[in-house]
């Protein structure tokens, strides 16, 4: 009897031991399978947190200034607000001088300036966002294909008044330009060397209106930003070099200028304004500049 009891007890102990081993195996398997789930949950949480941080930015970014920068400013605003829908980017025009004044006075967070800053335009921090070419536009019916820089200077000072003098038809030249304070005008006159001596038949207040005037006026000539050129006007080569992204970038096309976004020196920028400037100079922002026909600077 004692022997039988011993046998039963031994069997019970073995069964308990096996159950215990089986339990350890199940517990180990459960722990191993739960580890990846825990890691995935952590990654998902981190991704959600990063996404929240991306869309949490809010506020307003106000810009004003160069009409030549209207296209790129609005394109950047649209792509930026697609990433940050709670940020409003307001783009106003008025010319480069207006953009400078508004940035200095705090009327706008950013002034858009389509030229280099003058020596006396101090108190500003310039952010160069792209390079632009200035196209020499003529009426589509004009047969002239090329002008030298000297011929352009002669036309804009009134020394050359008829297209026949530069290989064209016997037709009076109608000189179109921009208003005083325009960044395009300042850059054009500086490069061509006709500051303070240029003579205009028509002074337009925007790139668009200058282009329209040239397109609808026989014998007209004007200058327009490269990203605004379309088939309503004809662009001539300058010194036998056509305007293009490549010729602007390599410097062979001489009529080019920087596009600047200026902020007041020493001013504390809001998180939204700083994020917009950072975005503009990021790979994605520079791609937007290139898409609208400008040469990226980074």
Tab-separated table of C-alpha atoms in Angstrom:
chain	number	residue	atom	x	y	z
A	1	UNK	CA	0.000	0.000	0.000
A	2	UNK	CA	2.784	2.330	0.907
A	3	UNK	CA	4.447	1.335	-2.336
A	4	UNK	CA	1.347	2.204	-4.341
A	5	UNK	CA	1.040	5.550	-2.571
A	6	UNK	CA	4.655	6.328	-3.412
A	7	UNK	CA	4.051	5.521	-7.066
A	8	UNK	CA	0.957	7.712	-7.213
A	9	UNK	CA	2.792	10.565	-5.539
A	10	UNK	CA	5.696	10.241	-7.978
A	11	UNK	CA	3.305	10.306	-10.934
A	12	UNK	CA	1.525	13.376	-9.609
A	13	UNK	CA	4.840	15.176	-9.099
A	14	UNK	CA	5.929	14.358	-12.702
A	15	UNK	CA	2.625	15.650	-14.080
A	16	UNK	CA	2.969	18.898	-12.119
A	17	UNK	CA	6.540	19.265	-13.394
A	18	UNK	CA	5.451	18.816	-17.009
A	19	UNK	CA	2.615	21.294	-16.582
A	20	UNK	CA	5.045	23.755	-15.080
A	21	UNK	CA	7.449	23.356	-18.032
A	22	UNK	CA	4.596	23.740	-20.492
A	23	UNK	CA	3.506	26.923	-18.736
A	24	UNK	CA	6.995	28.402	-18.936
A	25	UNK	CA	7.120	27.653	-22.670
A	26	UNK	CA	3.764	29.348	-23.289
A	27	UNK	CA	4.765	32.347	-21.221
A	28	UNK	CA	8.043	32.720	-23.134
A	29	UNK	CA	6.259	32.447	-26.504
A	30	UNK	CA	3.716	35.073	-25.475
A	31	UNK	CA	6.457	37.464	-24.389
A	32	UNK	CA	8.346	37.070	-27.660
A	33	UNK	CA	5.282	37.711	-29.826
A	34	UNK	CA	4.236	40.719	-27.773
A	35	UNK	CA	7.637	42.433	-28.140
A	36	UNK	CA	7.176	43.358	-31.846
A	37	UNK	CA	3.630	44.548	-31.119
A	38	UNK	CA	4.967	46.821	-28.396
A	39	UNK	CA	7.673	48.154	-30.766
A	40	UNK	CA	5.131	48.744	-33.546
A	41	UNK	CA	2.831	50.541	-31.144
A	42	UNK	CA	5.714	52.757	-30.057
A	43	UNK	CA	6.609	53.580	-33.677
A	44	UNK	CA	2.969	54.296	-34.501
A	45	UNK	CA	2.716	56.583	-31.489
A	46	UNK	CA	5.900	58.418	-32.491
A	47	UNK	CA	4.645	58.804	-36.063
A	48	UNK	CA	1.330	60.173	-34.857
A	49	UNK	CA	3.150	62.575	-32.545
A	50	UNK	CA	5.389	63.791	-35.407
A	51	UNK	CA	2.341	64.253	-37.616
A	52	UNK	CA	0.645	66.244	-34.877
A	53	UNK	CA	3.721	68.443	-34.499
A	54	UNK	CA	3.702	69.093	-38.277
A	55	UNK	CA	0.094	70.261	-38.361
A	56	UNK	CA	0.040	72.066	-35.004
A	57	UNK	CA	1.821	75.151	-36.383
A	58	UNK	CA	-0.571	78.074	-36.672
A	59	UNK	CA	-0.504	81.820	-37.208
A	60	UNK	CA	-0.174	84.320	-40.036
A	61	UNK	CA	2.640	85.190	-42.433
A	62	UNK	CA	2.264	88.528	-44.226
A	63	UNK	CA	4.272	89.444	-47.317
A	64	UNK	CA	4.248	92.481	-49.584
A	65	UNK	CA	6.398	93.960	-52.320
A	66	UNK	CA	7.661	92.986	-55.757
A	67	UNK	CA	5.047	92.202	-58.399
A	68	UNK	CA	7.706	90.133	-60.193
A	69	UNK	CA	7.726	87.822	-57.176
A	70	UNK	CA	3.954	87.381	-57.123
A	71	UNK	CA	3.986	84.004	-58.868
A	72	UNK	CA	6.678	82.429	-56.691
A	73	UNK	CA	5.329	83.981	-53.480
A	74	UNK	CA	1.862	82.567	-54.094
A	75	UNK	CA	3.221	79.180	-55.162
A	76	UNK	CA	5.300	78.937	-51.972
A	77	UNK	CA	2.324	80.071	-49.881
A	78	UNK	CA	0.101	77.389	-51.408
A	79	UNK	CA	2.579	74.538	-50.909
A	80	UNK	CA	3.431	75.687	-47.363
A	81	UNK	CA	-0.187	75.913	-46.224
A	82	UNK	CA	-0.812	72.449	-47.651
A	83	UNK	CA	1.621	71.236	-44.984
A	84	UNK	CA	0.395	73.646	-42.308
A	85	UNK	CA	-3.325	74.263	-42.911
A	86	UNK	CA	-3.649	76.364	-39.741
A	87	UNK	CA	-1.210	78.969	-41.077
A	88	UNK	CA	-2.488	81.808	-43.269
A	89	UNK	CA	0.002	83.283	-45.745
A	90	UNK	CA	-1.087	86.664	-47.108
A	91	UNK	CA	0.635	87.932	-50.271
A	92	UNK	CA	0.284	91.615	-51.181
A	93	UNK	CA	2.078	93.516	-53.935
A	94	UNK	CA	3.092	97.165	-54.334
A	95	UNK	CA	6.663	96.944	-55.654
A	96	UNK	CA	10.046	96.245	-54.079
A	97	UNK	CA	10.339	99.649	-52.385
A	98	UNK	CA	6.961	99.100	-50.741
A	99	UNK	CA	8.096	95.683	-49.525
A	100	UNK	CA	11.211	97.213	-47.969
A	101	UNK	CA	9.266	99.976	-46.260
A	102	UNK	CA	6.603	97.589	-44.968
A	103	UNK	CA	9.218	95.217	-43.550
A	104	UNK	CA	11.025	98.074	-41.790
A	105	UNK	CA	7.802	99.477	-40.345
A	106	UNK	CA	6.434	96.102	-39.278
A	107	UNK	CA	3.462	96.343	-41.629
A	108	UNK	CA	4.545	93.058	-43.230
A	109	UNK	CA	6.553	90.199	-41.765
A	110	UNK	CA	8.412	89.800	-45.062
A	111	UNK	CA	9.225	92.243	-47.839
A	112	UNK	CA	9.633	90.780	-51.318
A	113	UNK	CA	12.427	92.524	-53.223
A	114	UNK	CA	13.403	91.657	-56.796
A	115	UNK	CA	16.872	93.231	-56.794
A	116	UNK	CA	19.939	93.701	-54.645
A	117	UNK	CA	19.535	96.035	-51.683
A	118	UNK	CA	21.055	99.485	-52.100
A	119	UNK	CA	23.821	100.599	-49.743
A	120	UNK	CA	21.476	102.962	-47.909
A	121	UNK	CA	18.751	100.330	-47.453
A	122	UNK	CA	19.868	99.249	-44.006
A	123	UNK	CA	18.141	97.645	-41.052
A	124	UNK	CA	17.111	94.601	-43.061
A	125	UNK	CA	18.112	90.957	-43.153
A	126	UNK	CA	18.004	89.640	-46.739
A	127	UNK	CA	17.145	86.021	-47.517
A	128	UNK	CA	18.040	85.206	-51.137
A	129	UNK	CA	15.534	82.620	-52.347
A	130	UNK	CA	16.196	82.408	-56.103
A	131	UNK	CA	17.696	84.016	-59.193
A	132	UNK	CA	15.566	85.536	-61.929
A	133	UNK	CA	16.294	86.625	-65.471
A	134	UNK	CA	14.880	89.804	-66.995
A	135	UNK	CA	13.582	89.077	-70.469
A	136	UNK	CA	13.611	91.709	-73.207
A	137	UNK	CA	10.141	91.439	-74.695
A	138	UNK	CA	8.952	92.820	-78.016
A	139	UNK	CA	5.662	92.682	-79.864
A	140	UNK	CA	5.149	89.210	-81.420
A	141	UNK	CA	5.086	90.708	-84.931
A	142	UNK	CA	8.564	92.233	-84.551
A	143	UNK	CA	11.118	90.388	-86.740
A	144	UNK	CA	14.136	91.441	-84.639
A	145	UNK	CA	15.735	88.381	-82.981
A	146	UNK	CA	18.732	89.769	-81.089
A	147	UNK	CA	19.830	92.966	-79.367
A	148	UNK	CA	23.174	93.784	-77.811
A	149	UNK	CA	23.340	95.324	-74.371
A	150	UNK	CA	24.577	98.533	-76.016
A	151	UNK	CA	21.589	98.609	-78.377
A	152	UNK	CA	19.198	98.097	-75.464
A	153	UNK	CA	20.875	100.985	-73.648
A	154	UNK	CA	20.524	103.122	-76.762
A	155	UNK	CA	16.826	102.339	-77.048
A	156	UNK	CA	16.147	103.159	-73.388
A	157	UNK	CA	18.036	106.456	-73.496
A	158	UNK	CA	16.340	107.598	-76.697
A	159	UNK	CA	19.439	107.426	-78.876
A	160	UNK	CA	17.823	104.680	-80.970
A	161	UNK	CA	14.221	105.465	-81.877
A	162	UNK	CA	13.411	103.287	-84.891
A	163	UNK	CA	13.601	99.503	-85.290
A	164	UNK	CA	15.326	99.934	-88.645
A	165	UNK	CA	18.391	101.125	-86.728
A	166	UNK	CA	18.822	97.657	-85.193
A	167	UNK	CA	17.956	95.539	-88.217
A	168	UNK	CA	14.182	95.697	-87.993
A	169	UNK	CA	11.409	97.343	-89.964
A	170	UNK	CA	10.894	101.067	-90.392
A	171	UNK	CA	8.792	101.395	-87.259
A	172	UNK	CA	9.031	103.776	-84.323
A	173	UNK	CA	10.110	102.152	-81.055
A	174	UNK	CA	7.637	102.428	-78.180
A	175	UNK	CA	9.567	102.106	-74.914
A	176	UNK	CA	7.754	100.409	-72.046
A	177	UNK	CA	9.094	100.204	-68.490
A	178	UNK	CA	8.085	99.957	-64.869
A	179	UNK	CA	7.263	102.675	-62.396
A	180	UNK	CA	9.833	104.296	-60.095
A	181	UNK	CA	10.455	102.062	-57.088
A	182	UNK	CA	10.031	98.851	-59.061
A	183	UNK	CA	12.696	96.266	-58.336
A	184	UNK	CA	12.614	95.093	-61.939
A	185	UNK	CA	13.217	98.641	-63.173
A	186	UNK	CA	16.034	99.220	-60.694
A	187	UNK	CA	17.738	95.950	-61.625
A	188	UNK	CA	17.289	96.491	-65.368
A	189	UNK	CA	18.558	100.067	-65.344
A	190	UNK	CA	21.531	99.129	-63.175
A	191	UNK	CA	22.638	96.240	-65.394
A	192	UNK	CA	22.109	98.130	-68.654
A	193	UNK	CA	23.665	101.300	-67.234
A	194	UNK	CA	20.773	103.695	-67.827
A	195	UNK	CA	19.965	104.759	-64.252
A	196	UNK	CA	18.486	108.266	-64.121
A	197	UNK	CA	18.707	108.653	-67.910
A	198	UNK	CA	16.113	106.134	-69.136
A	199	UNK	CA	13.279	107.651	-71.173
A	200	UNK	CA	9.932	105.840	-71.229
A	201	UNK	CA	6.866	106.193	-73.417
A	202	UNK	CA	4.880	104.164	-70.905
A	203	UNK	CA	5.512	103.299	-67.232
A	204	UNK	CA	3.486	100.376	-65.932
A	205	UNK	CA	2.806	99.472	-62.300
A	206	UNK	CA	3.121	95.702	-62.627
A	207	UNK	CA	4.876	92.998	-64.595
A	208	UNK	CA	1.546	91.876	-66.028
A	209	UNK	CA	0.528	95.290	-67.310
A	210	UNK	CA	3.981	95.886	-68.835
A	211	UNK	CA	3.725	92.579	-70.680
A	212	UNK	CA	0.201	93.349	-71.890
A	213	UNK	CA	1.274	96.754	-73.190
A	214	UNK	CA	4.103	95.197	-75.203
A	215	UNK	CA	1.821	92.435	-76.508
A	216	UNK	CA	-0.783	94.880	-77.798
A	217	UNK	CA	1.406	97.743	-79.055
A	218	UNK	CA	3.187	97.529	-82.442
A	219	UNK	CA	6.828	98.561	-82.097
A	220	UNK	CA	6.840	98.139	-78.319
A	221	UNK	CA	9.737	96.868	-76.218
A	222	UNK	CA	9.728	96.137	-72.499
A	223	UNK	CA	11.371	94.072	-69.768
A	224	UNK	CA	9.640	91.334	-67.794
A	225	UNK	CA	10.538	88.713	-65.233
A	226	UNK	CA	11.517	85.348	-66.719
A	227	UNK	CA	8.808	83.442	-64.837
A	228	UNK	CA	6.171	85.756	-66.348
A	229	UNK	CA	7.141	85.247	-69.987
A	230	UNK	CA	4.521	83.570	-72.146
A	231	UNK	CA	3.568	83.409	-75.814
A	232	UNK	CA	1.776	86.776	-75.747
A	233	UNK	CA	5.176	88.415	-76.243
A	234	UNK	CA	8.404	87.559	-78.031
A	235	UNK	CA	11.710	87.585	-76.175
A	236	UNK	CA	14.863	88.467	-78.084
A	237	UNK	CA	18.305	87.117	-77.316
A	238	UNK	CA	20.726	89.484	-75.580
A	239	UNK	CA	24.300	89.428	-76.897
A	240	UNK	CA	23.186	86.298	-78.799
A	241	UNK	CA	22.267	84.452	-75.594
A	242	UNK	CA	18.687	83.300	-75.043
A	243	UNK	CA	17.125	83.592	-71.619
A	244	UNK	CA	16.721	80.187	-69.919
A	245	UNK	CA	17.217	78.524	-66.554
A	246	UNK	CA	20.578	77.229	-67.748
A	247	UNK	CA	21.901	80.564	-69.056
A	248	UNK	CA	20.766	82.376	-65.925
A	249	UNK	CA	22.444	79.780	-63.725
A	250	UNK	CA	25.732	79.773	-65.613
A	251	UNK	CA	25.795	83.579	-65.856
A	252	UNK	CA	25.939	83.770	-69.653
A	253	UNK	CA	22.629	85.641	-69.747
A	254	UNK	CA	23.622	89.013	-68.339
A	255	UNK	CA	20.202	90.422	-67.432
A	256	UNK	CA	19.597	88.645	-64.118
A	257	UNK	CA	18.931	89.615	-60.514
A	258	UNK	CA	18.263	88.018	-57.121
A	259	UNK	CA	14.852	87.512	-55.549
A	260	UNK	CA	15.017	88.433	-51.875
A	261	UNK	CA	12.714	88.041	-48.910
A	262	UNK	CA	13.740	90.659	-46.362
A	263	UNK	CA	12.893	90.879	-42.684
A	264	UNK	CA	13.546	93.636	-40.185
A	265	UNK	CA	16.999	93.243	-38.688
A	266	UNK	CA	16.881	92.116	-35.071
A	267	UNK	CA	13.126	91.512	-35.134
A	268	UNK	CA	11.877	88.408	-33.343
A	269	UNK	CA	10.122	86.361	-35.994
A	270	UNK	CA	7.060	84.359	-35.114
A	271	UNK	CA	7.267	80.586	-35.290
A	272	UNK	CA	5.108	80.616	-38.439
A	273	UNK	CA	7.258	83.236	-40.223
A	274	UNK	CA	10.501	81.437	-39.380
A	275	UNK	CA	9.013	78.128	-40.515
A	276	UNK	CA	7.965	79.713	-43.830
A	277	UNK	CA	11.451	81.116	-44.477
A	278	UNK	CA	13.018	77.763	-43.566
A	279	UNK	CA	10.596	75.998	-45.900
A	280	UNK	CA	11.379	78.403	-48.767
A	281	UNK	CA	15.080	77.544	-48.526
A	282	UNK	CA	14.479	73.818	-48.037
A	283	UNK	CA	14.778	71.320	-50.893
A	284	UNK	CA	10.999	71.281	-51.250
A	285	UNK	CA	10.715	75.074	-51.297
A	286	UNK	CA	13.558	75.425	-53.793
A	287	UNK	CA	11.815	72.882	-56.009
A	288	UNK	CA	8.764	75.155	-56.019
A	289	UNK	CA	10.970	78.075	-57.111
A	290	UNK	CA	12.329	75.995	-59.972
A	291	UNK	CA	8.867	74.827	-61.002
A	292	UNK	CA	7.756	78.430	-61.572
A	293	UNK	CA	10.778	79.211	-63.739
A	294	UNK	CA	13.376	80.520	-61.297
A	295	UNK	CA	16.898	79.337	-60.598
A	296	UNK	CA	17.142	77.865	-57.076
A	297	UNK	CA	19.982	79.068	-54.868
A	298	UNK	CA	20.389	75.797	-52.946
